[in-house]
Amino acid sequence: MHLNSKKGAIHKSWGHIFSNHLFGDYVEFGVYQGDSFHYAIKSFLEFKGWLNSQKTSDELWRINTAKKSILNQEIYFHGLDTFEGMPKNNEKNIIFKEKNFISDIKEVEKKLHKLKNIKYYLYKGLFKDSEKKLISNLNQRPVSIVNFDCDLETSTSDALKIISNHIQIGTVFLFDDYNGFNADNRYGQRKAFK
């Protein structure tokens, strides 16, 4: 819980969602090998278990709150990636060079297959090419957490535009590479968010 890392940020985000009973799907832009996506589901399941345990509390207010929680509804997980590495870009950063971060969607699916009772979607391709399918699967549902692990300004801008109609007060934005490019507001995720 006190980790100052991606896992810690994801865990704290779910803590915020469950503490405030904020309903919404999880969306991750930039899945790569699926580690953070997998952890987001595991962390969610941990908090869901906690919510269910409150239904048998010896305190009536906890029972009533847990039984009436909007988080008793099913939450879906959406992961987007090219799975072919970084797209062609003009960011001029050796780390984000075209074809870096190649991964295998089948390997990611193997990791996720072990998790039971969870509905998730993986979208292969550029974010803007997966937009219609994502929006269709969201089906007017809000998002509670958006994990932007897409490094580039153009990819982050596309991601922000895609989910803009699904954010709500309380939605958590996680920017994995916000301080990339030496934290210069003229580049990367900082430029997109600005």
One Martini backbone bead per residue (centre of mass of N, CA, C, O) as a GRO file, in nm:
protein
  194
    1MET     BB    1   0.055   0.065  -0.017
    2HIS     BB    2   0.348   0.235   0.019
    3LEU     BB    3   0.420   0.237  -0.264
    4ASN     BB    4   0.640   0.418  -0.497
    5SER     BB    5   0.457   0.304  -0.752
    6LYS     BB    6   0.259   0.163  -0.973
    7LYS     BB    7   0.126  -0.027  -0.771
    8GLY     BB    8   0.066   0.188  -0.558
    9ALA     BB    9  -0.111   0.368  -0.739
   10ILE     BB   10  -0.326   0.158  -0.804
   11HIS     BB   11  -0.409   0.091  -0.517
   12LYS     BB   12  -0.490   0.382  -0.434
   13SER     BB   13  -0.705   0.415  -0.649
   14TRP     BB   14  -0.894   0.191  -0.547
   15GLY     BB   15  -0.929   0.315  -0.271
   16HIS     BB   16  -1.076   0.564  -0.373
   17ILE     BB   17  -1.311   0.423  -0.516
   18PHE     BB   18  -1.417   0.261  -0.262
   19SER     BB   19  -1.445   0.500  -0.059
   20ASN     BB   20  -1.650   0.655  -0.286
   21HIS     BB   21  -1.827   0.485  -0.464
   22LEU     BB   22  -1.700   0.463  -0.773
   23PHE     BB   23  -1.821   0.417  -1.081
   24GLY     BB   24  -1.612   0.228  -1.317
   25ASP     BB   25  -1.394   0.177  -1.549
   26TYR     BB   26  -1.094   0.036  -1.677
   27VAL     BB   27  -0.820   0.214  -1.844
   28GLU     BB   28  -0.548   0.113  -2.074
   29PHE     BB   29  -0.277   0.294  -2.223
   30GLY     BB   30  -0.043   0.067  -2.253
   31VAL     BB   31   0.030  -0.261  -2.187
   32TYR     BB   32   0.232  -0.446  -2.316
   33GLN     BB   33   0.284  -0.716  -2.086
   34GLY     BB   34   0.047  -0.669  -1.847
   35ASP     BB   35   0.124  -0.596  -1.550
   36SER     BB   36  -0.066  -0.353  -1.471
   37PHE     BB   37  -0.329  -0.481  -1.562
   38HIS     BB   38  -0.315  -0.724  -1.374
   39TYR     BB   39  -0.288  -0.559  -1.110
   40ALA     BB   40  -0.554  -0.403  -1.132
   41ILE     BB   41  -0.729  -0.654  -1.098
   42LYS     BB   42  -0.615  -0.761  -0.829
   43SER     BB   43  -0.678  -0.504  -0.666
   44PHE     BB   44  -0.977  -0.501  -0.715
   45LEU     BB   45  -1.034  -0.782  -0.585
   46GLU     BB   46  -0.944  -0.699  -0.305
   47PHE     BB   47  -1.160  -0.474  -0.266
   48LYS     BB   48  -1.405  -0.652  -0.323
   49GLY     BB   49  -1.358  -0.836  -0.082
   50TRP     BB   50  -1.389  -0.617   0.126
   51LEU     BB   51  -1.679  -0.537   0.056
   52ASN     BB   52  -1.799  -0.820   0.113
   53SER     BB   53  -1.709  -0.830   0.417
   54GLN     BB   54  -1.905  -0.593   0.510
   55LYS     BB   55  -2.174  -0.775   0.493
   56THR     BB   56  -2.059  -0.922   0.787
   57SER     BB   57  -2.070  -0.723   0.987
   58ASP     BB   58  -2.130  -0.582   1.322
   59GLU     BB   59  -2.207  -0.325   1.147
   60LEU     BB   60  -2.477  -0.190   1.004
   61TRP     BB   61  -2.357   0.040   0.824
   62ARG     BB   62  -2.169  -0.149   0.664
   63ILE     BB   63  -2.377  -0.332   0.545
   64ASN     BB   64  -2.550  -0.118   0.400
   65THR     BB   65  -2.327   0.005   0.227
   66ALA     BB   66  -2.234  -0.255   0.080
   67LYS     BB   67  -2.516  -0.337  -0.041
   68LYS     BB   68  -2.552  -0.034  -0.188
   69SER     BB   69  -2.322  -0.042  -0.365
   70ILE     BB   70  -2.222   0.034  -0.690
   71LEU     BB   71  -1.979  -0.191  -0.679
   72ASN     BB   72  -2.169  -0.447  -0.740
   73GLN     BB   73  -2.110  -0.399  -1.009
   74GLU     BB   74  -1.979  -0.449  -1.305
   75ILE     BB   75  -1.639  -0.435  -1.406
   76TYR     BB   76  -1.438  -0.317  -1.667
   77PHE     BB   77  -1.153  -0.403  -1.874
   78HIS     BB   78  -0.923  -0.190  -2.066
   79GLY     BB   79  -0.678  -0.272  -2.329
   80LEU     BB   80  -0.431  -0.077  -2.507
   81ASP     BB   81  -0.244  -0.183  -2.807
   82THR     BB   82  -0.027  -0.276  -3.058
   83PHE     BB   83   0.199  -0.504  -2.998
   84GLU     BB   84   0.441  -0.344  -3.197
   85GLY     BB   85   0.515  -0.103  -3.060
   86MET     BB   86   0.615   0.182  -3.139
   87PRO     BB   87   0.518   0.427  -3.311
   88LYS     BB   88   0.550   0.646  -3.526
   89ASN     BB   89   0.758   0.940  -3.449
   90ASN     BB   90   0.859   1.295  -3.332
   91GLU     BB   91   1.010   1.288  -3.035
   92LYS     BB   92   1.321   1.225  -3.018
   93ASN     BB   93   1.344   0.940  -2.847
   94ILE     BB   94   1.514   0.655  -2.781
   95ILE     BB   95   1.299   0.508  -2.606
   96PHE     BB   96   1.054   0.594  -2.832
   97LYS     BB   97   1.121   0.420  -3.056
   98GLU     BB   98   1.045   0.257  -3.311
   99LYS     BB   99   0.955  -0.072  -3.184
  100ASN     BB  100   0.954  -0.032  -2.908
  101PHE     BB  101   0.785  -0.245  -2.701
  102ILE     BB  102   0.743  -0.531  -2.777
  103SER     BB  103   0.462  -0.757  -2.786
  104ASP     BB  104   0.226  -1.021  -2.671
  105ILE     BB  105  -0.104  -1.082  -2.658
  106LYS     BB  106  -0.095  -1.384  -2.574
  107GLU     BB  107   0.068  -1.341  -2.312
  108VAL     BB  108  -0.134  -1.158  -2.178
  109GLU     BB  109  -0.373  -1.358  -2.183
  110LYS     BB  110  -0.238  -1.567  -1.999
  111LYS     BB  111  -0.234  -1.392  -1.746
  112LEU     BB  112  -0.552  -1.334  -1.744
  113HIS     BB  113  -0.678  -1.626  -1.744
  114LYS     BB  114  -0.641  -1.670  -1.425
  115LEU     BB  115  -0.868  -1.471  -1.401
  116LYS     BB  116  -1.168  -1.459  -1.236
  117ASN     BB  117  -1.462  -1.289  -1.285
  118ILE     BB  118  -1.361  -1.116  -1.546
  119LYS     BB  119  -1.402  -0.835  -1.759
  120TYR     BB  120  -1.216  -0.816  -2.066
  121TYR     BB  121  -1.030  -0.598  -2.295
  122LEU     BB  122  -0.845  -0.624  -2.600
  123TYR     BB  123  -0.666  -0.381  -2.805
  124LYS     BB  124  -0.544  -0.390  -3.137
  125GLY     BB  125  -0.370  -0.095  -3.189
  126LEU     BB  126  -0.434   0.199  -3.241
  127PHE     BB  127  -0.622   0.398  -3.062
  128LYS     BB  128  -0.789   0.531  -3.297
  129ASP     BB  129  -0.863   0.237  -3.415
  130SER     BB  130  -1.015   0.149  -3.122
  131GLU     BB  131  -1.240   0.347  -3.045
  132LYS     BB  132  -1.515   0.223  -3.133
  133LYS     BB  133  -1.490  -0.036  -2.964
  134LEU     BB  134  -1.459   0.095  -2.689
  135ILE     BB  135  -1.718   0.267  -2.689
  136SER     BB  136  -1.905   0.026  -2.725
  137ASN     BB  137  -1.814  -0.123  -2.456
  138LEU     BB  138  -1.884   0.109  -2.265
  139ASN     BB  139  -2.174   0.205  -2.304
  140GLN     BB  140  -2.187   0.487  -2.121
  141ARG     BB  141  -1.969   0.431  -1.934
  142PRO     BB  142  -1.774   0.507  -1.692
  143VAL     BB  143  -1.464   0.612  -1.555
  144SER     BB  144  -1.227   0.563  -1.285
  145ILE     BB  145  -0.963   0.456  -1.445
  146VAL     BB  146  -0.663   0.598  -1.603
  147ASN     BB  147  -0.391   0.448  -1.782
  148PHE     BB  148  -0.104   0.627  -1.901
  149ASP     BB  149   0.121   0.417  -2.105
  150CYS     BB  150   0.215   0.610  -2.390
  151ASP     BB  151   0.443   0.856  -2.369
  152LEU     BB  152   0.320   1.013  -2.602
  153GLU     BB  153   0.162   1.284  -2.718
  154THR     BB  154  -0.023   1.161  -2.937
  155SER     BB  155  -0.130   0.921  -2.772
  156THR     BB  156  -0.239   1.086  -2.533
  157SER     BB  157  -0.431   1.262  -2.693
  158ASP     BB  158  -0.603   1.035  -2.802
  159ALA     BB  159  -0.688   0.919  -2.527
  160LEU     BB  160  -0.827   1.171  -2.413
  161LYS     BB  161  -1.041   1.193  -2.636
  162ILE     BB  162  -1.173   0.912  -2.611
  163ILE     BB  163  -1.253   0.952  -2.279
  164SER     BB  164  -1.393   1.233  -2.229
  165ASN     BB  165  -1.708   1.118  -2.207
  166HIS     BB  166  -1.621   0.920  -1.932
  167ILE     BB  167  -1.568   1.120  -1.732
  168GLN     BB  168  -1.549   1.209  -1.380
  169ILE     BB  169  -1.588   1.282  -1.076
  170GLY     BB  170  -1.288   1.108  -0.958
  171THR     BB  171  -1.122   1.042  -1.176
  172VAL     BB  172  -0.831   0.860  -1.243
  173PHE     BB  173  -0.504   0.972  -1.335
  174LEU     BB  174  -0.236   0.790  -1.492
  175PHE     BB  175   0.110   0.892  -1.547
  176ASP     BB  176   0.391   0.726  -1.630
  177ASP     BB  177   0.538   0.975  -1.831
  178TYR     BB  178   0.527   1.275  -1.719
  179ASN     BB  179   0.864   1.303  -1.676
  180GLY     BB  180   0.939   1.303  -1.941
  181PHE     BB  181   1.158   1.498  -2.095
  182ASN     BB  182   1.247   1.645  -1.829
  183ALA     BB  183   0.967   1.781  -1.757
  184ASP     BB  184   0.867   1.901  -2.031
  185ASN     BB  185   0.585   2.079  -2.147
  186ARG     BB  186   0.665   2.032  -2.472
  187TYR     BB  187   0.631   1.717  -2.402
  188GLY     BB  188   0.448   1.460  -2.417
  189GLN     BB  189   0.227   1.423  -2.163
  190ARG     BB  190   0.233   1.718  -2.078
  191LYS     BB  191   0.137   1.838  -2.343
  192ALA     BB  192  -0.129   1.682  -2.364
  193PHE     BB  193  -0.254   1.778  -2.093
  194LYS     BB  194  -0.216   2.090  -2.149
   0.00000   0.00000   0.00000
